[in-house]
GROMACS .gro file of C-alpha atoms in nm:
model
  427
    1UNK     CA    1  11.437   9.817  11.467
    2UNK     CA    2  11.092   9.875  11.485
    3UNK     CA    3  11.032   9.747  11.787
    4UNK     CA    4  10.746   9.496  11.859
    5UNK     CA    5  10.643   9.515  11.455
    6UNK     CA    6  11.009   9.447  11.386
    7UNK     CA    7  10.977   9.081  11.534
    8UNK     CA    8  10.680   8.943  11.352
    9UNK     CA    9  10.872   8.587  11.294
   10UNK     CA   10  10.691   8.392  11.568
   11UNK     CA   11  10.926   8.269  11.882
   12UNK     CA   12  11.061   7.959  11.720
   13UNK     CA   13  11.415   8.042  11.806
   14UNK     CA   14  11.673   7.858  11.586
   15UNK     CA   15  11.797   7.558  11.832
   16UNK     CA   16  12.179   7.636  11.912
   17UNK     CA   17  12.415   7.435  11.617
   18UNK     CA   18  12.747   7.316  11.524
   19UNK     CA   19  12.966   7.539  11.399
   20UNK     CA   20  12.964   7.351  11.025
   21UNK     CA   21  12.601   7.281  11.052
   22UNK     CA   22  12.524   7.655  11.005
   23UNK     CA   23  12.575   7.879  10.660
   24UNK     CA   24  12.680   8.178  10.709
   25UNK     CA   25  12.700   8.371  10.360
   26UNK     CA   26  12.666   8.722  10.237
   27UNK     CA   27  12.397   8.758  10.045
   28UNK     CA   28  12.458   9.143   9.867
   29UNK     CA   29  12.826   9.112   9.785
   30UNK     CA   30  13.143   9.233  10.007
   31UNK     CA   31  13.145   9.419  10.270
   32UNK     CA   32  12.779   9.339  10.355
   33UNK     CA   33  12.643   9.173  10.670
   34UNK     CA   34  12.666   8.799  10.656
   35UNK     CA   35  12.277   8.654  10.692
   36UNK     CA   36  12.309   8.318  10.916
   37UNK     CA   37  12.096   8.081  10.665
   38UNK     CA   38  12.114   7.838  10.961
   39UNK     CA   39  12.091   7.429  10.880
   40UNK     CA   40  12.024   7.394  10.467
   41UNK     CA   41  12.101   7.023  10.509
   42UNK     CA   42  11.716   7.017  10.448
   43UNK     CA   43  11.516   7.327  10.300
   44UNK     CA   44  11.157   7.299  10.331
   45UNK     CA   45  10.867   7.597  10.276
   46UNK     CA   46  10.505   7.590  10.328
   47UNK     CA   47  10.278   7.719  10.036
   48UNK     CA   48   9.871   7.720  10.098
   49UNK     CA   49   9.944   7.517  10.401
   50UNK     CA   50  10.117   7.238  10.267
   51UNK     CA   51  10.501   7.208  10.354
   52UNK     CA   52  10.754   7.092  10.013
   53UNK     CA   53  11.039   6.973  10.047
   54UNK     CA   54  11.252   7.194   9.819
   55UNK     CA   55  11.595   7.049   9.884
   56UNK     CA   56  11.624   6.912   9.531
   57UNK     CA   57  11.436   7.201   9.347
   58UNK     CA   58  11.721   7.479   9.497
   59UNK     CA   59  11.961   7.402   9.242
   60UNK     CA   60  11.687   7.432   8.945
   61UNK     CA   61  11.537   7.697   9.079
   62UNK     CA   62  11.544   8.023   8.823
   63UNK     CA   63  11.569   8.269   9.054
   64UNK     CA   64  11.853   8.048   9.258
   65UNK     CA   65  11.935   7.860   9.519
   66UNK     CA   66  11.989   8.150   9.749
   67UNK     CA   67  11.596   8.247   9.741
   68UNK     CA   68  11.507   7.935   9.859
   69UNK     CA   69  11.752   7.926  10.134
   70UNK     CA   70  11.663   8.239  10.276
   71UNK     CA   71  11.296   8.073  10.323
   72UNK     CA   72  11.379   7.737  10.473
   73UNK     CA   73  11.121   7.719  10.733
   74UNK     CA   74  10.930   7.980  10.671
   75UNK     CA   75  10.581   8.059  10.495
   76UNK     CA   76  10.611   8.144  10.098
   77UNK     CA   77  10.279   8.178  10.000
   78UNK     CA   78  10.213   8.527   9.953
   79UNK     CA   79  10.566   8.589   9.797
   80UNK     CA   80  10.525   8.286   9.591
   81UNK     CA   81  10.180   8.457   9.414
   82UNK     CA   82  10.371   8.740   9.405
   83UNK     CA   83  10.660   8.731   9.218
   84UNK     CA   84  10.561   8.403   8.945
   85UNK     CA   85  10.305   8.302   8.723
   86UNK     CA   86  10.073   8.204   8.905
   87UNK     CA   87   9.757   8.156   8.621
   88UNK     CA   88   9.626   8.436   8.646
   89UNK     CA   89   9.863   8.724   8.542
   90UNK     CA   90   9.924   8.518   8.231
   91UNK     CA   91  10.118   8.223   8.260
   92UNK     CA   92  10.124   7.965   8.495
   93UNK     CA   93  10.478   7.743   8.458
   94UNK     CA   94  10.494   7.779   8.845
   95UNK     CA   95  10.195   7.604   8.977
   96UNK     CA   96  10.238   7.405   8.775
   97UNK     CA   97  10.610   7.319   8.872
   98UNK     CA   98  10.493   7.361   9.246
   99UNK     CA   99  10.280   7.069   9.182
  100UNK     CA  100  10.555   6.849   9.101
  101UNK     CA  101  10.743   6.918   9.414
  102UNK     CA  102  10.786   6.619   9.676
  103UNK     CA  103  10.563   6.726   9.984
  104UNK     CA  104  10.639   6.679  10.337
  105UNK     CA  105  10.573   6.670  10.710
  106UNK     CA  106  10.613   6.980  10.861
  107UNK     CA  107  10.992   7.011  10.992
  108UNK     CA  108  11.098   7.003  11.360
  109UNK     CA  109  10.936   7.313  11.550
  110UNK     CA  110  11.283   7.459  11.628
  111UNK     CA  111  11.307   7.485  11.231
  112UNK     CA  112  11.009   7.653  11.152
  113UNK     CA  113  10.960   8.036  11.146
  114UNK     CA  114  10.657   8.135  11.072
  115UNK     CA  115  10.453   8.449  11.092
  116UNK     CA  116  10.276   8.538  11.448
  117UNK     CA  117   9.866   8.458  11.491
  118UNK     CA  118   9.805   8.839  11.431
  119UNK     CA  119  10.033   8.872  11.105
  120UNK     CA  120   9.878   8.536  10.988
  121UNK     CA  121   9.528   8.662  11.009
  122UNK     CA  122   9.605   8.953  10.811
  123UNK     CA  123   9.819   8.739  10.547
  124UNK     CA  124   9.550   8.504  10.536
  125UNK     CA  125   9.303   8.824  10.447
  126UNK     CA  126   9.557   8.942  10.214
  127UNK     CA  127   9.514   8.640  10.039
  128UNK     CA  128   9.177   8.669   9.979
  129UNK     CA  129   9.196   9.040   9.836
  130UNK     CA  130   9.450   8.885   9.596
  131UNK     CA  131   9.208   8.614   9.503
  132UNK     CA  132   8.956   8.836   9.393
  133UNK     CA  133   9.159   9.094   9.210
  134UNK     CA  134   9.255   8.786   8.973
  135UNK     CA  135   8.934   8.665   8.936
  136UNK     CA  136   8.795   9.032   8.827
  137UNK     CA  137   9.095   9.075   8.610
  138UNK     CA  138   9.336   9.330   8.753
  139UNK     CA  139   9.671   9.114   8.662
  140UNK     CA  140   9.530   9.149   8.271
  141UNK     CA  141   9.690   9.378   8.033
  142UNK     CA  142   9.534   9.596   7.787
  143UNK     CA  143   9.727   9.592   7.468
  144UNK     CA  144   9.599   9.985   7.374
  145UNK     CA  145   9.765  10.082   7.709
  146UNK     CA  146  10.060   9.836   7.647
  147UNK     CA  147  10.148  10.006   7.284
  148UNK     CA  148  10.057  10.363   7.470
  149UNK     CA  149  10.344  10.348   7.722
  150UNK     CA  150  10.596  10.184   7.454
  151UNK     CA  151  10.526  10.430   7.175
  152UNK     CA  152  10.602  10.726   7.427
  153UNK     CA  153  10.879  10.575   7.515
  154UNK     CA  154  11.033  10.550   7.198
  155UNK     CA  155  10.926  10.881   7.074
  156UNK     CA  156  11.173  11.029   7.320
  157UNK     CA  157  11.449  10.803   7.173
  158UNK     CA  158  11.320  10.938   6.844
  159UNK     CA  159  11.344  11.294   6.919
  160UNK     CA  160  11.648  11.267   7.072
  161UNK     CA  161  11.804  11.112   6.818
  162UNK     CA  162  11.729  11.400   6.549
  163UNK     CA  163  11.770  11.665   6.865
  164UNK     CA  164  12.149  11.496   6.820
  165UNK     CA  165  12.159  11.487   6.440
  166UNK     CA  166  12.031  11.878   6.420
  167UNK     CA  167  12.302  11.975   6.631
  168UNK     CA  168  12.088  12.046   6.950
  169UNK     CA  169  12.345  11.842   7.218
  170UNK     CA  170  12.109  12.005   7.541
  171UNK     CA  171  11.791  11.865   7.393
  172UNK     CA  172  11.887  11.545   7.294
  173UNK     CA  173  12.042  11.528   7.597
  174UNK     CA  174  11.720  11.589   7.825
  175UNK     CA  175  11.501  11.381   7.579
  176UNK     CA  176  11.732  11.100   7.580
  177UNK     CA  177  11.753  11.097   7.947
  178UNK     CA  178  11.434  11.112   8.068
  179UNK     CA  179  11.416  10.843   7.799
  180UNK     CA  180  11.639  10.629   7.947
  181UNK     CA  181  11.431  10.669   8.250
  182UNK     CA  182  11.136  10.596   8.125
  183UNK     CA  183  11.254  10.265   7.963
  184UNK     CA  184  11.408  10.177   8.266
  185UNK     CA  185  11.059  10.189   8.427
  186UNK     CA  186  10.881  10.028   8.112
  187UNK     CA  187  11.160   9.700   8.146
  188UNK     CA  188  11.128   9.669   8.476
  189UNK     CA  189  10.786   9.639   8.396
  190UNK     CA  190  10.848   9.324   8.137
  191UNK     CA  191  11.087   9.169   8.339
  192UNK     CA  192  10.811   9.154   8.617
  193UNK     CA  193  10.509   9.054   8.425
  194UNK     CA  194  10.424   8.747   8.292
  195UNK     CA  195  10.285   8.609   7.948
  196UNK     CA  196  10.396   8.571   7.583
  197UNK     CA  197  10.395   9.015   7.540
  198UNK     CA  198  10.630   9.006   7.840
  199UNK     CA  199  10.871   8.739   7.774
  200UNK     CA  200  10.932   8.867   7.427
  201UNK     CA  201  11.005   9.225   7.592
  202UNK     CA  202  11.255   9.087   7.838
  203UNK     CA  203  11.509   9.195   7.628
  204UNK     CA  204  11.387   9.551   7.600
  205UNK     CA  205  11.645   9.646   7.894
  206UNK     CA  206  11.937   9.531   7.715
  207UNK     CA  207  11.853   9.720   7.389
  208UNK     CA  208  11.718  10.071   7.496
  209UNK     CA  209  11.957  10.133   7.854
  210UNK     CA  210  12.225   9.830   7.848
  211UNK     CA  211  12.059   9.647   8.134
  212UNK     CA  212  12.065   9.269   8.176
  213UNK     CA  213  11.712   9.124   8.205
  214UNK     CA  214  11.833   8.824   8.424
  215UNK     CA  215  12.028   9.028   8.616
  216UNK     CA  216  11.836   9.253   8.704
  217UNK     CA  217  11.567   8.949   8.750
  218UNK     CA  218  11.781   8.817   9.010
  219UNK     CA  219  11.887   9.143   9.191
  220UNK     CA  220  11.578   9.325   9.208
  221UNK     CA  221  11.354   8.990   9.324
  222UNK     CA  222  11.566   8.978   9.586
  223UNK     CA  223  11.491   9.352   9.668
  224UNK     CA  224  11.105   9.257   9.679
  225UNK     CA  225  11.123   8.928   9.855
  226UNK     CA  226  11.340   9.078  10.155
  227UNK     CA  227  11.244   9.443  10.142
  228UNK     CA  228  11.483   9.673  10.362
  229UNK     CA  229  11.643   9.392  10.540
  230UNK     CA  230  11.959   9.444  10.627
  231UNK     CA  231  12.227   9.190  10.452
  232UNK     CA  232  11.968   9.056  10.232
  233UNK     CA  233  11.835   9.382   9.999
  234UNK     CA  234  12.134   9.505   9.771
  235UNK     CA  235  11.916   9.831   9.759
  236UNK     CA  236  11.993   9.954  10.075
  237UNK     CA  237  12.373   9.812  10.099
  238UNK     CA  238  12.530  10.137   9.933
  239UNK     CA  239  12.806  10.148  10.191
  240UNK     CA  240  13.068  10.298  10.197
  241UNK     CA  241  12.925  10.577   9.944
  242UNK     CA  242  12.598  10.663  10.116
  243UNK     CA  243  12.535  10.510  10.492
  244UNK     CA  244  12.117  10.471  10.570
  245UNK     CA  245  12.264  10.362  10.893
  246UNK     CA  246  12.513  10.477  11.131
  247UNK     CA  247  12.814  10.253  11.132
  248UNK     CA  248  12.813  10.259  11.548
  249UNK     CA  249  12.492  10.105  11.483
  250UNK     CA  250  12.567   9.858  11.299
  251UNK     CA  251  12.930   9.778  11.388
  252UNK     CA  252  13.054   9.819  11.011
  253UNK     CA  253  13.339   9.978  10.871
  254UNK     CA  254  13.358  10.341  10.842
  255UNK     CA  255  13.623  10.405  10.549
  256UNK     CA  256  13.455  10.710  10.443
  257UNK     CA  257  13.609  11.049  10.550
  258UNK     CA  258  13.335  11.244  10.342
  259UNK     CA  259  13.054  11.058  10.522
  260UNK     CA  260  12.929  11.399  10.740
  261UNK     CA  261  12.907  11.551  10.359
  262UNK     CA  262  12.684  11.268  10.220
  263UNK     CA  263  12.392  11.492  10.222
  264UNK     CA  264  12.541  11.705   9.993
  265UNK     CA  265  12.683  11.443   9.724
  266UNK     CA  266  12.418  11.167   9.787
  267UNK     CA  267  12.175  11.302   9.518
  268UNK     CA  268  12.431  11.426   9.271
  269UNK     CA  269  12.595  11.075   9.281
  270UNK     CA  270  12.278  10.900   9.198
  271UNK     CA  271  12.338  11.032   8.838
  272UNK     CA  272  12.617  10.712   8.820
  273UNK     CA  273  12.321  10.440   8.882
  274UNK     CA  274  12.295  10.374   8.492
  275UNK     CA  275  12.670  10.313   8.459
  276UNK     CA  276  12.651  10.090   8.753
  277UNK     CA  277  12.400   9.890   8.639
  278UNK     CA  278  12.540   9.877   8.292
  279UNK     CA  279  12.883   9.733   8.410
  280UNK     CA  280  12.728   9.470   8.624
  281UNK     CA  281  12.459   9.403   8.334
  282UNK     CA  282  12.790   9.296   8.098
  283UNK     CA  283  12.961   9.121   8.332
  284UNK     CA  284  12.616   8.926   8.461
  285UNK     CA  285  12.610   8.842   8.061
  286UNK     CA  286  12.945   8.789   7.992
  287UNK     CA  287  12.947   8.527   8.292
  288UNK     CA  288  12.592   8.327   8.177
  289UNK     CA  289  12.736   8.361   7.794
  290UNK     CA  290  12.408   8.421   7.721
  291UNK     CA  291  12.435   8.498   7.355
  292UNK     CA  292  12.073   8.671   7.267
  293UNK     CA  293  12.158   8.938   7.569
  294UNK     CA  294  12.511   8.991   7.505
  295UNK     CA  295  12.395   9.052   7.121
  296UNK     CA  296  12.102   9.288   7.275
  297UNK     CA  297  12.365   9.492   7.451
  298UNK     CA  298  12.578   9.528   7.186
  299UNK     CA  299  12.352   9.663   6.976
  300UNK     CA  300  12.335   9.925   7.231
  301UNK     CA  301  12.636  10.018   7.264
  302UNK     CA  302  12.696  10.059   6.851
  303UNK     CA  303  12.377  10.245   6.898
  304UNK     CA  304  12.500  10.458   7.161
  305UNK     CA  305  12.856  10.573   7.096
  306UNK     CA  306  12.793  10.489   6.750
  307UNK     CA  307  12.484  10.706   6.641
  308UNK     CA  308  12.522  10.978   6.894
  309UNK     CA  309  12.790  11.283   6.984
  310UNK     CA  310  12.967  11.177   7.293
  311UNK     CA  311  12.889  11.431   7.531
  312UNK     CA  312  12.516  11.372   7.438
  313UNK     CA  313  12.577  10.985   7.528
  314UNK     CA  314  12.737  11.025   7.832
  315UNK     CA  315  12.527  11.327   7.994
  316UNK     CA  316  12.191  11.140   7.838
  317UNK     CA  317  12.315  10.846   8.080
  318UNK     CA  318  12.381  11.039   8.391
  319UNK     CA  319  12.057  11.244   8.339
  320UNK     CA  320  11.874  10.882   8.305
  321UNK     CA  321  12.039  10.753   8.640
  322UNK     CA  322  12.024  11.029   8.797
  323UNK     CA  323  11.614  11.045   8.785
  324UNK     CA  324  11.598  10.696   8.826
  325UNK     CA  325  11.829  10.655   9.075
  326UNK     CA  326  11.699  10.961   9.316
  327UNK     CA  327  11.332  10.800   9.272
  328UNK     CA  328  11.357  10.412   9.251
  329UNK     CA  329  11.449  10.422   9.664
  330UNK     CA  330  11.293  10.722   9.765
  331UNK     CA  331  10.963  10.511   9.908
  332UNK     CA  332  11.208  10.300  10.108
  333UNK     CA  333  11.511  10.413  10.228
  334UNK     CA  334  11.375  10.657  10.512
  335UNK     CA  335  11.151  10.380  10.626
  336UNK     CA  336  11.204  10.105  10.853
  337UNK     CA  337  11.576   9.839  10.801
  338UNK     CA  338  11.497   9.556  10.953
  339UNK     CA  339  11.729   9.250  11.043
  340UNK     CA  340  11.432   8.966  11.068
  341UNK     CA  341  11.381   8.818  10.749
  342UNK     CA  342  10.965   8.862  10.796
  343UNK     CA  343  10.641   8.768  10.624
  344UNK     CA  344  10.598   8.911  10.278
  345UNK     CA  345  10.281   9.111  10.312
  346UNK     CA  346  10.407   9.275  10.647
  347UNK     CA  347  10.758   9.341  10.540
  348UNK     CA  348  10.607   9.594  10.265
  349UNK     CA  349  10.372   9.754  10.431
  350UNK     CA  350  10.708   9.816  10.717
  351UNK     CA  351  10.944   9.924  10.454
  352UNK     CA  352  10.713  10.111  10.176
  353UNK     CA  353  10.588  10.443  10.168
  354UNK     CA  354  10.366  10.534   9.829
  355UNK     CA  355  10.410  10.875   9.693
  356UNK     CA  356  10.135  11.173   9.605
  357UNK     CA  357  10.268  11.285   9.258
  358UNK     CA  358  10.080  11.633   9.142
  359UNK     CA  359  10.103  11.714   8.777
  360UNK     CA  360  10.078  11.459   8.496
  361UNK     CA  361  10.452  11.515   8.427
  362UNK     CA  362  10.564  11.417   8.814
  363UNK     CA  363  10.330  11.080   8.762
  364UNK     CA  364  10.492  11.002   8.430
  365UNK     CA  365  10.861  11.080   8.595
  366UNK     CA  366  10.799  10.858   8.926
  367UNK     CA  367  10.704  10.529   8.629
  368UNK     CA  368  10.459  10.351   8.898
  369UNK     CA  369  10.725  10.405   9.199
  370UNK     CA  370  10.482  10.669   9.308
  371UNK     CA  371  10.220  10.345   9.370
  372UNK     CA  372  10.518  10.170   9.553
  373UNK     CA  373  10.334   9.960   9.792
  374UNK     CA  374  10.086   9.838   9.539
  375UNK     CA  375  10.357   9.738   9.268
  376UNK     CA  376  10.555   9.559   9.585
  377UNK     CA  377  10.237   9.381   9.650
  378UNK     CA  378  10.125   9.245   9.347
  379UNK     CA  379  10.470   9.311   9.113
  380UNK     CA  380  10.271   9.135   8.812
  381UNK     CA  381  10.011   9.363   8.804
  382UNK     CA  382  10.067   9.577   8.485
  383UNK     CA  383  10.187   9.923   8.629
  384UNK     CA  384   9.844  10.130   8.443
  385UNK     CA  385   9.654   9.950   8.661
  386UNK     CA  386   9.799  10.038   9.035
  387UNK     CA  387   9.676  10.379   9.068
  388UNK     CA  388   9.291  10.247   9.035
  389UNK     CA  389   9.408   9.981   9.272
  390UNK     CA  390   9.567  10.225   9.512
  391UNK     CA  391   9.230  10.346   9.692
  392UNK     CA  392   9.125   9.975   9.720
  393UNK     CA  393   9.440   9.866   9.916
  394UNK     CA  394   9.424  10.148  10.153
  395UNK     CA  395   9.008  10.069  10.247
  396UNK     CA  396   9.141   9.651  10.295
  397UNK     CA  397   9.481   9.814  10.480
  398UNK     CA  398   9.222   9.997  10.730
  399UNK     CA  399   9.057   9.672  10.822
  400UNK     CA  400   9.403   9.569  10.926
  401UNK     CA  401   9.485   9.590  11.241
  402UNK     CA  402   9.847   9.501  11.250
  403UNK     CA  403   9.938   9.660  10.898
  404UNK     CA  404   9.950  10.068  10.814
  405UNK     CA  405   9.914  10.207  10.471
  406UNK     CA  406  10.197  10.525  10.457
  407UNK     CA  407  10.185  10.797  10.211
  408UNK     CA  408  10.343  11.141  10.137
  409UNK     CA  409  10.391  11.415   9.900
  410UNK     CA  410  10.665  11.338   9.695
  411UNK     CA  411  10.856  11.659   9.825
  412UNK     CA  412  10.798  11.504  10.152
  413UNK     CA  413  10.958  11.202  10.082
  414UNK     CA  414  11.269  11.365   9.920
  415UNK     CA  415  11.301  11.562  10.232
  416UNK     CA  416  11.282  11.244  10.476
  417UNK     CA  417  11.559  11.094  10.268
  418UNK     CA  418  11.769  11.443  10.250
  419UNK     CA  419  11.696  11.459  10.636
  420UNK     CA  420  11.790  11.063  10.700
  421UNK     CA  421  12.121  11.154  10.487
  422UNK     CA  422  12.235  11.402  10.685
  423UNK     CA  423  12.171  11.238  11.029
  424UNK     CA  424  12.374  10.975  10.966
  425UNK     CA  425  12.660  11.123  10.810
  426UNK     CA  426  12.655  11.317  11.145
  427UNK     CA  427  12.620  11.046  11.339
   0.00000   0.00000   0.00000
């Protein structure tokens, strides 16, 4: 897909292999594409210019082994700055971990895949924009904006609660769901950021919605490191329920008889993404044994079924996946699925679209998806800050001459995905 920006890897071609000497695996569970890791006898990177060799460190790593198999050979600079605490978003374990890794030649040329000249000039630029954002003190946070965002939160919880214990099911239903929402969007937010505020939030999730931290740590890193490509980003893999492409296209089973109708159930069936992501959140904790987040969830759960009516648990749930669930993709899944694992910067500016929200309300619903491409950027950034940031990404995107900046009306966007939907149920 995507044509000549869909093969920004620069022609290195993998050298042919043994049939043992090559890992196939799938990356996003069953039924998925298998990604062909190739040779992870060795795994090596290159950060800044200097190659590591990270065979060792795969093991340890937090985020697993997989991550750094998916970028033997390849460039992990910008997605390294990205996604870990780098100094200057408020912690800095990872340099300082990167420093103790053994350093290396570079590998064999038919083992490197790096980025092409054009896409290295512009990651190269990219890297200087990021520089000075940290040094004027965008990756901060604000703790007046910080207790803002949580105290809203909770006030919904609040109200919802004595909604529920004044016998008004419908409102505590609504206020508890777009509650739910909302604190979806605020841990996502913790789990991202780094610092002492944010790793005593991690477990924020797990206590207000029933979702893992580490979990969702793993599952949605993996989204941002290989955004919209195919096998890799569980976002995208929602087969055989909704298809974002047509199975003749991909050569994947077609089980689904009701696929021609998935325009008309896709949205309603988004309202099951909470209970989803709740079941894999206890079995992700059950599995680790982690005792603080299985305790966390629990205390949900008495909370939930516990403290509230039934119906108004179970309808505040589907109302809170629904919203989340019909926004969190929205900015991706009618863009470009690519099968290259890429560079960072130029796989999110291929597969993100940001959103124009109108009213106040719509801003506060969309919980920073509506600045997509600036959270996918720079994920540590605290989310208050991305809308300021959003007019000084698109003036550095229009230097760019290999990178476009995207962005629609939210109505827009919900009609791309309706649209995308129903063309390939009827394909």
């Amino acid at each position: 897909p995507g044509g000549a920006r869909g093969r920004r890897v620069a022609a290195v071609a993998a050298p042919a292999q043994e049939p043992d000497a090559a890992e196939m695996i799938s990356v996003v569970g069953i039924g998925a594409p298998k990604v062909d890791l190739g040779d992870t006898s060795t795994l090596t990177m290159r950060i800044d210019g200097q190659w590591y060799d990270v065979s060792g460190w795969a093991k340890a790593h937090p985020g697993g082994a997989m991550f750094i198999k998916l970028m033997n050979g390849r460039d992990a600079t910008s997605v390294f700055y990205a996604l870990h605490s780098n100094g200057a978003n408020g912690a800095d374990e990872a340099v300082r971990r990167l420093a103790k890794l053994p350093k290396c030649d570079p590998p064999a040329a038919e083992r490197q895949f790096l980025p092409d000249a054009e896409t290295a000039r512009a990651c190269k630029d990219f890297a200087e924009f990021r520089e000075k954002l940290e040094k004027d003190g965008w990756f901060e946070r604000v703790w007046w904006q910080e207790a803002q965002i949580l105290v809203r939160t909770l006030a919904l919880y609040v109200g919802g609660q004595l909604a529920a214990n004044a016998g008004h099911p419908v409102l505590a239903a609504c206020l508890l769901g777009v509650g739910m929402e909302q604190a979806g969007w605020l841990a996502h937010d913790y789990v991202h950021g780094r610092g002492k505020w944010c790793t005593a939030m991690r477990n924020f999730g797990a206590l207000t919605n029933g979702f893992s931290g580490e979990w969702w740590s793993y599952k949605h890193n993996m989204h941002h490191s290989f955004t919209n490509v195919d096998g890799c980003d569980d976002d995208i893999m929602s087969e055989p329920f909704l298809y974002l492409q047509s199975p003749k296209e991909t050569g994947r089973p077609d089980p689904n008889p009701l696929r021609r109708f998935q325009h008309i159930y896709g949205y309603p069936l988004y309202s099951v993404t909470f209970l989803m992501w709740r079941l894999d959140s206890v079995i992700f904790a059950w599995n680790r044994k982690d005792k603080g987040e299985l305790a966390a969830l629990a205390l949900q759960y008495i909370w939930l079924f516990g403290c509230l009516p039934l119906p108004v648990a179970i309808s505040s749930v589907l109302l809170g996946g629904f919203l989340c669930g019909s926004i969190v993709s929205a900015t991706h899944q009618s863009e470009e699925i690519m099968t290259d694992r890429g560079e960072y910067v130029d796989m999110q500016f291929r597969s993100t679209r940001d959103a124009a929200c109108g009213p106040w309300w719509e801003t506060m619903l969309w919980g920073g998806m509506d600045v997509q491409l600036e959270h996918h950027l720079f994920p540590t950034m605290p989310r208050y800050k991305l809308h300021k940031l959003r007019p000084l990404l698109q003036a550095w995107a229009e230097g760019q001459d290999t990178l476009e900046y995207r962005i629609s009306s939210t109505t827009d966007i919900i009609k791309q995905n309706f649209k995308l939907l129903y063309r390939v149920g009827q394909a």
